[in-house]
Short mmCIF file of C-alpha atoms in Angstrom, two decimals:
data_model
loop_
_atom_site.label_atom_id
_atom_site.label_comp_id
_atom_site.label_asym_id
_atom_site.label_seq_id
_atom_site.Cartn_x
_atom_site.Cartn_y
_atom_site.Cartn_z
CA MET A 1 58.13 -16.67 0.54
CA GLN A 2 57.24 -18.22 -2.85
CA GLU A 3 53.65 -18.91 -1.90
CA LYS A 4 51.52 -15.83 -1.72
CA GLY A 5 48.30 -17.41 -0.53
CA ILE A 6 46.80 -16.79 2.84
CA ILE A 7 44.68 -19.34 4.73
CA ASN A 8 42.32 -19.20 7.81
CA THR A 9 42.15 -21.44 10.76
CA ASN A 10 39.06 -23.32 9.36
CA GLN A 11 40.85 -24.20 6.06
CA PHE A 12 43.95 -25.15 8.13
CA VAL A 13 41.94 -27.76 10.05
CA TRP A 14 40.24 -29.30 6.98
CA MET A 15 43.41 -29.63 5.09
CA LEU A 16 45.04 -31.43 7.87
CA PHE A 17 41.94 -33.63 8.40
CA ILE A 18 41.82 -34.74 4.69
CA ILE A 19 45.43 -35.77 4.89
CA ILE A 20 44.91 -37.73 7.96
CA THR A 21 41.78 -39.47 6.82
CA SER A 22 43.18 -40.20 3.33
CA PHE A 23 45.63 -42.62 4.94
CA THR A 24 43.32 -43.92 7.75
CA ALA A 25 40.54 -44.82 5.30
CA ILE A 26 42.58 -47.09 3.14
CA GLN A 27 45.39 -49.25 4.34
CA VAL A 28 46.09 -48.05 7.96
CA PRO A 29 43.17 -49.76 9.72
CA ALA A 30 44.02 -53.21 8.51
CA MET A 31 47.78 -52.69 9.48
CA LEU A 32 46.77 -51.35 12.88
CA ILE A 33 44.35 -54.26 13.64
CA THR A 34 47.22 -56.71 12.58
CA GLN A 35 49.53 -55.04 15.10
CA ALA A 36 47.25 -54.37 17.86
CA GLY A 37 44.25 -56.86 17.53
CA ARG A 38 41.25 -56.00 19.67
CA ASP A 39 43.26 -53.10 21.19
CA ALA A 40 43.53 -51.21 17.83
CA TRP A 41 41.03 -48.66 19.07
CA LEU A 42 43.18 -48.02 22.12
CA ALA A 43 46.20 -47.63 19.95
CA ILE A 44 44.34 -44.83 18.14
CA ILE A 45 43.97 -42.97 21.41
CA GLY A 46 47.74 -43.60 22.08
CA GLY A 47 48.69 -42.39 18.68
CA TRP A 48 46.47 -39.31 19.18
CA ILE A 49 48.26 -38.45 22.50
CA LEU A 50 51.68 -38.84 20.95
CA ASP A 51 50.75 -36.64 17.90
CA VAL A 52 49.24 -33.84 19.90
CA SER A 53 52.38 -33.85 22.11
CA LEU A 54 54.44 -33.51 18.97
CA ALA A 55 52.23 -30.76 17.65
CA VAL A 56 53.05 -28.66 20.57
CA VAL A 57 56.77 -28.65 19.30
CA TYR A 58 55.68 -27.72 15.75
CA GLY A 59 53.37 -24.99 16.99
CA TYR A 60 56.03 -23.45 19.17
CA MET A 61 58.70 -23.47 16.53
CA GLY A 62 56.18 -21.91 14.17
CA LEU A 63 55.96 -18.96 16.54
CA ARG A 64 59.59 -18.83 17.47
CA PHE A 65 60.49 -18.46 13.65
CA PRO A 66 57.44 -16.42 12.32
CA GLY A 67 57.12 -16.43 8.58
CA GLN A 68 59.29 -19.51 8.28
CA ASN A 69 58.54 -23.12 7.80
CA PHE A 70 60.74 -26.07 8.88
CA VAL A 71 62.85 -26.03 5.73
CA GLN A 72 63.61 -22.36 6.22
CA TYR A 73 64.28 -22.43 9.97
CA SER A 74 66.48 -25.56 9.58
CA ILE A 75 68.86 -23.15 7.63
CA THR A 76 68.45 -20.32 10.20
CA ILE A 77 69.34 -22.66 13.02
CA LEU A 78 72.10 -24.81 11.51
CA GLY A 79 73.47 -22.53 8.84
CA ARG A 80 73.26 -22.69 4.98
CA ASN A 81 74.88 -26.05 4.30
CA ALA A 82 73.89 -28.18 7.30
CA GLY A 83 70.44 -26.67 7.35
CA ARG A 84 69.92 -27.67 3.73
CA ILE A 85 70.97 -31.20 4.35
CA VAL A 86 68.48 -31.49 7.27
CA GLY A 87 65.72 -29.45 5.65
CA ILE A 88 65.56 -31.50 2.53
CA LEU A 89 64.41 -34.55 4.44
CA PHE A 90 61.01 -32.87 5.13
CA PRO A 91 59.92 -32.50 1.56
CA ILE A 92 61.35 -35.96 0.74
CA LEU A 93 58.97 -37.43 3.45
CA PHE A 94 56.10 -35.60 1.66
CA LEU A 95 57.13 -37.13 -1.65
CA VAL A 96 57.35 -40.72 -0.31
CA ALA A 97 54.04 -40.23 1.45
CA CYS A 98 52.35 -38.99 -1.81
CA MET A 99 53.79 -42.15 -3.61
CA LEU A 100 52.25 -44.40 -0.88
CA LEU A 101 48.95 -42.68 -0.95
CA MET A 102 48.50 -42.68 -4.61
CA ARG A 103 49.57 -46.25 -5.05
CA GLY A 104 47.36 -47.48 -2.24
CA PHE A 105 44.45 -45.54 -3.60
CA SER A 106 45.01 -46.80 -7.17
CA GLN A 107 45.34 -50.32 -5.95
CA LEU A 108 41.98 -50.11 -4.20
CA LEU A 109 40.42 -48.85 -7.32
CA ASN A 110 41.98 -51.54 -9.33
CA SER A 111 41.20 -54.42 -7.11
CA PHE A 112 37.54 -53.50 -6.21
CA PHE A 113 36.15 -51.63 -9.30
CA PHE A 114 38.48 -51.84 -12.26
CA PRO A 115 40.27 -55.26 -12.15
CA THR A 116 40.92 -55.32 -15.91
CA THR A 117 42.42 -51.88 -15.95
CA SER A 118 46.20 -51.45 -15.58
CA LEU A 119 47.46 -49.68 -12.43
CA ILE A 120 49.25 -46.99 -14.43
CA ALA A 121 45.91 -46.00 -16.26
CA ILE A 122 44.32 -45.46 -12.96
CA MET A 123 47.28 -43.59 -11.04
CA ILE A 124 48.48 -41.20 -13.69
CA PRO A 125 45.31 -39.20 -14.30
CA GLY A 126 44.90 -38.89 -10.59
CA LEU A 127 48.22 -37.60 -10.21
CA PHE A 128 48.06 -35.12 -12.82
CA VAL A 129 44.78 -33.78 -11.39
CA ALA A 130 46.53 -33.49 -8.09
CA GLY A 131 49.55 -31.64 -9.81
CA TYR A 132 47.05 -29.30 -11.55
CA ALA A 133 45.53 -28.52 -8.17
CA ALA A 134 48.78 -28.04 -6.48
CA ARG A 135 50.03 -25.71 -9.15
CA GLN A 136 46.98 -23.37 -8.62
CA GLY A 137 48.28 -22.73 -5.07
CA ILE A 138 47.27 -23.38 -1.48
CA GLU A 139 44.22 -21.19 -1.55
CA VAL A 140 42.62 -23.29 -4.32
CA ILE A 141 43.34 -26.49 -2.41
CA CYS A 142 41.87 -24.94 0.74
CA ARG A 143 38.56 -24.14 -0.88
CA VAL A 144 38.07 -27.66 -2.03
CA THR A 145 38.94 -29.07 1.43
CA GLU A 146 36.32 -26.74 3.03
CA VAL A 147 33.65 -28.61 0.97
CA LEU A 148 35.02 -32.11 0.97
CA GLY A 149 36.23 -32.39 4.59
CA PRO A 150 32.82 -31.99 6.24
CA LEU A 151 31.23 -34.27 3.65
CA TYR A 152 33.90 -36.88 4.36
CA LEU A 153 33.43 -36.76 8.15
CA LEU A 154 29.55 -36.92 7.91
CA SER A 155 29.92 -39.91 5.53
CA ILE A 156 31.77 -42.04 8.07
CA VAL A 157 29.34 -41.04 10.89
CA PHE A 158 26.39 -42.04 8.52
CA ILE A 159 28.05 -45.38 7.66
CA GLY A 160 28.70 -46.02 11.33
CA LEU A 161 25.04 -45.42 12.30
CA LEU A 162 23.72 -47.72 9.51
CA VAL A 163 26.14 -50.55 10.10
CA SER A 164 26.02 -50.59 13.95
CA PRO A 165 23.04 -52.84 14.17
CA SER A 166 25.10 -55.56 12.67
CA ALA A 167 28.04 -54.95 15.09
CA GLU A 168 28.84 -57.27 17.92
CA PHE A 169 30.67 -55.02 20.29
CA ASP A 170 31.49 -57.88 22.66
CA ARG A 171 34.20 -58.84 20.06
CA LEU A 172 36.15 -55.88 21.31
CA LYS A 173 36.68 -57.56 24.63
CA PRO A 174 38.88 -58.22 26.43
CA GLN A 175 41.41 -55.35 26.25
CA PHE A 176 45.10 -56.11 26.78
CA ASP A 177 44.51 -59.82 26.33
CA ASP A 178 47.94 -60.07 24.98
CA GLY A 179 49.49 -57.60 27.36
CA VAL A 180 50.51 -53.98 26.60
CA TYR A 181 52.89 -54.95 23.74
CA PRO A 182 50.31 -54.68 20.87
CA PHE A 183 49.17 -51.25 22.21
CA LEU A 184 52.81 -50.09 22.44
CA ILE A 185 53.41 -51.17 18.72
CA GLY A 186 50.24 -49.83 17.42
CA SER A 187 50.34 -46.33 18.80
CA PRO A 188 53.72 -45.43 17.18
CA LEU A 189 52.63 -47.03 14.03
CA LEU A 190 49.60 -44.78 13.87
CA LEU A 191 51.62 -41.75 14.90
CA THR A 192 53.82 -42.03 11.77
CA PHE A 193 50.76 -41.74 9.61
CA TYR A 194 49.11 -39.04 11.64
CA GLY A 195 52.58 -37.41 11.80
CA ILE A 196 52.53 -36.65 8.04
CA CYS A 197 50.48 -33.61 9.27
CA ILE A 198 53.89 -32.09 10.24
CA ILE A 199 52.81 -30.35 6.93
CA MET A 200 51.27 -28.00 9.44
CA ALA A 201 54.77 -26.33 9.60
CA MET A 202 54.32 -25.39 5.99
CA PHE A 203 50.81 -23.87 6.70
CA ILE A 204 51.63 -21.96 9.86
CA PRO A 205 53.58 -19.09 7.92
CA LEU A 206 50.68 -18.73 5.56
CA CYS A 207 47.81 -18.69 8.19
CA ASN A 208 46.24 -15.35 8.89
CA ARG A 209 46.50 -16.26 12.61
CA PRO A 210 49.73 -18.39 12.98
CA GLU A 211 49.16 -18.61 16.80
CA ASN A 212 46.24 -20.97 15.98
CA GLY A 213 48.52 -23.59 14.39
CA PHE A 214 48.36 -25.99 17.41
CA LEU A 215 44.71 -25.46 17.77
CA ALA A 216 44.12 -26.33 14.18
CA LYS A 217 46.31 -29.47 14.51
CA PHE A 218 44.53 -30.47 17.70
CA ILE A 219 41.07 -30.17 16.07
CA ALA A 220 42.20 -31.99 12.90
CA VAL A 221 43.89 -34.92 14.52
CA SER A 222 40.96 -35.25 17.07
CA LEU A 223 38.51 -35.48 14.13
CA GLY A 224 40.83 -37.91 12.46
CA ALA A 225 40.98 -40.06 15.51
CA VAL A 226 37.17 -40.21 15.62
CA PHE A 227 37.16 -41.14 11.99
CA ALA A 228 39.70 -43.83 12.34
CA SER A 229 38.09 -45.13 15.54
CA ILE A 230 34.79 -45.57 13.85
CA ILE A 231 36.34 -47.63 11.12
CA VAL A 232 38.43 -49.77 13.39
CA VAL A 233 35.76 -50.48 16.15
CA LEU A 234 33.11 -51.33 13.55
CA SER A 235 35.52 -53.46 11.52
CA VAL A 236 36.47 -55.54 14.59
CA ALA A 237 32.80 -55.64 15.95
CA VAL A 238 31.40 -56.71 12.54
CA PHE A 239 34.13 -59.02 11.11
CA GLY A 240 36.10 -60.01 14.19
CA TYR A 241 39.68 -58.86 14.55
CA GLU A 242 41.22 -61.96 12.81
CA GLN A 243 39.15 -61.32 9.67
CA ALA A 244 39.39 -57.49 9.88
CA ALA A 245 43.09 -57.70 9.75
CA ASN A 246 42.83 -59.27 6.21
CA VAL A 247 40.32 -56.67 4.93
CA ARG A 248 42.25 -54.25 2.68
CA ALA A 249 39.73 -51.47 2.91
CA PRO A 250 37.51 -51.79 5.93
CA GLY A 251 35.56 -48.57 5.30
CA LEU A 252 34.76 -49.68 1.82
CA GLU A 253 33.65 -53.11 3.06
CA LEU A 254 31.47 -51.60 5.78
CA SER A 255 29.75 -49.26 3.25
CA ARG A 256 29.02 -52.25 1.02
CA MET A 257 27.07 -53.83 3.91
CA ILE A 258 24.42 -51.14 3.82
CA SER A 259 21.22 -52.20 2.16
CA TYR A 260 17.88 -51.07 3.21
CA GLY A 261 15.20 -52.28 0.74
CA ASN A 262 15.25 -50.39 -2.52
CA TYR A 263 16.08 -47.09 -1.00
CA LEU A 264 19.61 -47.46 0.43
CA ASP A 265 21.93 -49.59 -1.59
CA ARG A 266 25.35 -49.58 -3.25
CA LEU A 267 26.43 -46.81 -1.02
CA GLU A 268 30.02 -47.81 -1.64
CA ILE A 269 29.98 -45.84 -4.82
CA ILE A 270 29.44 -42.57 -2.89
CA TRP A 271 32.23 -43.66 -0.50
CA LEU A 272 34.46 -44.29 -3.40
CA LEU A 273 33.86 -40.87 -4.75
CA LEU A 274 34.81 -39.33 -1.43
CA ILE A 275 37.83 -41.47 -1.08
CA THR A 276 38.88 -40.39 -4.57
CA GLY A 277 38.38 -36.75 -3.96
CA ALA A 278 40.21 -36.81 -0.62
CA GLY A 279 43.11 -38.88 -1.93
CA ILE A 280 43.68 -36.43 -4.89
CA ILE A 281 43.40 -33.35 -2.70
CA ALA A 282 45.65 -34.81 -0.07
CA SER A 283 48.15 -35.66 -2.87
CA ALA A 284 47.91 -32.16 -4.09
CA ASN A 285 48.84 -30.91 -0.67
CA LEU A 286 51.89 -33.23 -0.49
CA LEU A 287 53.03 -32.22 -3.93
CA TRP A 288 52.62 -28.64 -3.13
CA ALA A 289 54.60 -29.03 0.18
CA PHE A 290 57.47 -30.98 -1.50
CA SER A 291 57.76 -28.42 -4.31
CA LEU A 292 57.70 -25.43 -2.05
CA GLY A 293 60.22 -27.00 0.27
CA MET A 294 62.61 -28.06 -2.69
CA SER A 295 62.26 -24.49 -4.11
CA GLN A 296 63.35 -23.00 -0.70
CA ILE A 297 66.30 -25.54 -0.61
CA LEU A 298 67.43 -24.56 -4.18
CA ASP A 299 66.78 -20.85 -3.63
CA LEU A 300 64.16 -20.68 -6.49
CA SER A 301 61.91 -17.72 -6.89
CA THR A 302 58.83 -19.95 -7.32
CA TYR A 303 57.79 -23.61 -6.63
CA LYS A 304 55.42 -23.92 -9.58
CA PRO A 305 58.05 -25.35 -12.20
CA LEU A 306 58.74 -28.21 -9.90
CA ILE A 307 55.11 -29.45 -9.60
CA TYR A 308 54.91 -31.56 -12.67
CA PRO A 309 58.42 -33.13 -12.39
CA ALA A 310 57.30 -34.00 -8.81
CA VAL A 311 54.28 -35.57 -10.39
CA LEU A 312 56.27 -37.66 -12.75
CA LEU A 313 58.72 -38.65 -10.08
CA THR A 314 55.99 -39.77 -7.70
CA GLY A 315 54.34 -41.85 -10.51
CA MET A 316 57.65 -43.41 -11.37
CA LEU A 317 58.44 -44.33 -7.79
CA ALA A 318 54.94 -45.75 -7.28
CA LEU A 319 54.97 -47.93 -10.29
CA THR A 320 58.68 -49.14 -10.07
CA SER A 321 59.52 -49.39 -6.41
CA PHE A 322 57.46 -52.48 -5.65
CA LYS A 323 57.18 -55.84 -7.53
CA SER A 324 53.86 -56.67 -5.93
CA ASN A 325 51.13 -55.27 -3.70
CA MET A 326 52.39 -57.27 -0.86
CA GLU A 327 55.87 -55.53 -1.11
CA GLN A 328 54.20 -52.15 -1.01
CA ILE A 329 52.10 -53.16 2.04
CA ARG A 330 55.15 -54.43 3.94
CA PHE A 331 57.09 -51.18 3.08
CA ALA A 332 54.05 -49.10 4.42
CA GLU A 333 53.90 -51.30 7.51
CA TYR A 334 57.64 -51.54 8.47
CA THR A 335 60.02 -49.41 6.49
CA PHE A 336 58.00 -46.16 5.99
CA PRO A 337 57.26 -45.86 9.83
CA ILE A 338 60.93 -45.87 10.75
CA PHE A 339 61.72 -43.17 8.17
CA ALA A 340 58.68 -41.10 9.10
CA ALA A 341 59.38 -41.35 12.83
CA PHE A 342 62.96 -40.11 12.26
CA VAL A 343 61.83 -37.12 10.14
CA GLU A 344 58.49 -36.29 11.93
CA ALA A 345 59.79 -36.65 15.56
CA GLY A 346 63.60 -37.04 15.51
CA LEU A 347 64.57 -34.12 13.34
CA GLU A 348 62.07 -31.74 14.68
CA ILE A 349 62.98 -32.38 18.26
CA PHE A 350 66.71 -31.96 17.17
CA LEU A 351 65.91 -28.64 15.68
CA PHE A 352 63.93 -27.51 18.74
CA ILE A 353 66.79 -28.49 21.21
CA ALA A 354 69.34 -26.84 18.73
CA ALA A 355 67.30 -23.68 18.57
CA LEU A 356 67.25 -23.54 22.41
CA VAL A 357 70.96 -24.31 22.94
CA LEU A 358 72.20 -21.95 20.11
CA ASN A 359 69.51 -19.30 21.18
CA LYS A 360 68.17 -18.97 17.56
CA ARG A 361 65.06 -17.35 16.88
CA GLY A 362 63.34 -15.67 13.97
CA GLN A 363 62.03 -12.24 13.57
CA GLN A 364 59.75 -11.06 16.41
CA TYR A 365 56.24 -11.94 15.92
CA ASP A 366 54.75 -8.45 16.35
CA ASN A 367 57.29 -6.98 13.91
CA TYR A 368 56.61 -9.74 11.44
CA ARG A 369 52.85 -9.03 11.62
CA SER A 370 53.29 -5.39 11.13
CA ILE A 371 55.69 -5.85 8.14
CA LYS A 372 53.43 -8.44 6.59
CA HIS A 373 50.31 -6.26 6.78
CA GLY A 374 52.23 -3.30 5.72
CA LYS A 375 53.09 -5.03 2.52
CA ASP A 376 49.51 -6.05 1.99
#
């Protein structure tokens, strides 16, 4: 294993939480409201159920193949060549997700706060900070998330409490006014963004208690669902679902509404700082996972030389793949979910079935633990 760091369950939870909320705080709420309307908050519950179900498979595979992530056990199950072909799709997903996250985050800053600044001038510094954090290793990223994660969660609760007097919750009614179709479309859409936390399979081999992998994912996605629900419910209740669907960053707009005399005002700056920190750390996680996965595909002794090339590749893709912001939004709303669902659910379920049919498994867990602690 090229990564020597060890993480605990608490760090596991906050890393997954930061990744989930980095997406659900920016573009996902508007896309979800567009697809599901008033039923967007119900779609969050549906996406939560689907993601928790998928996490059972990842947690099981992490224990069936102790000390291996999905890139490694793809090779164990399918053999060297076929396993590499399948395994490489997981790090590619992380690279595409990082590209979408950094572009969306940079567009947000560009549109709301720095309209005269070029997109590249905003994006590249953030990417290199994320690359620097990724190069320091998983333990450094963990320590930052332990501080940032609780602050991020408390911030949305604080915003919700202060904005709720302006909310008209009758705007959430009636449910299923257009049938179950919006709910059935919205839930899988949200799953594909929640599902980026298949990165849990990269964390399980590094966790001091790998049997807690599912528990960590369950807690993180539950907190993430609460986070997303607060934003979506308040957006619909305050703006109405027709207008909320056109709000690019509902959480930011809600924070802008807070004004209590001369004491509480311009809180969107604090929200911006939290979004910035979470986006950079989530990107660092994704760059780390991409580089580690690719180093295992290529049989390299370390992943660190791949970090900055991954940073440059991410920046190039983010800046050249889309002619306009609308193209990027359409890609995130339609194309990315198809690719993400194929990798997050399709490939892992395929590997799960193949492991059972071929009776493939890794080193026994007890032996693995004894060897690991013996080396320590």
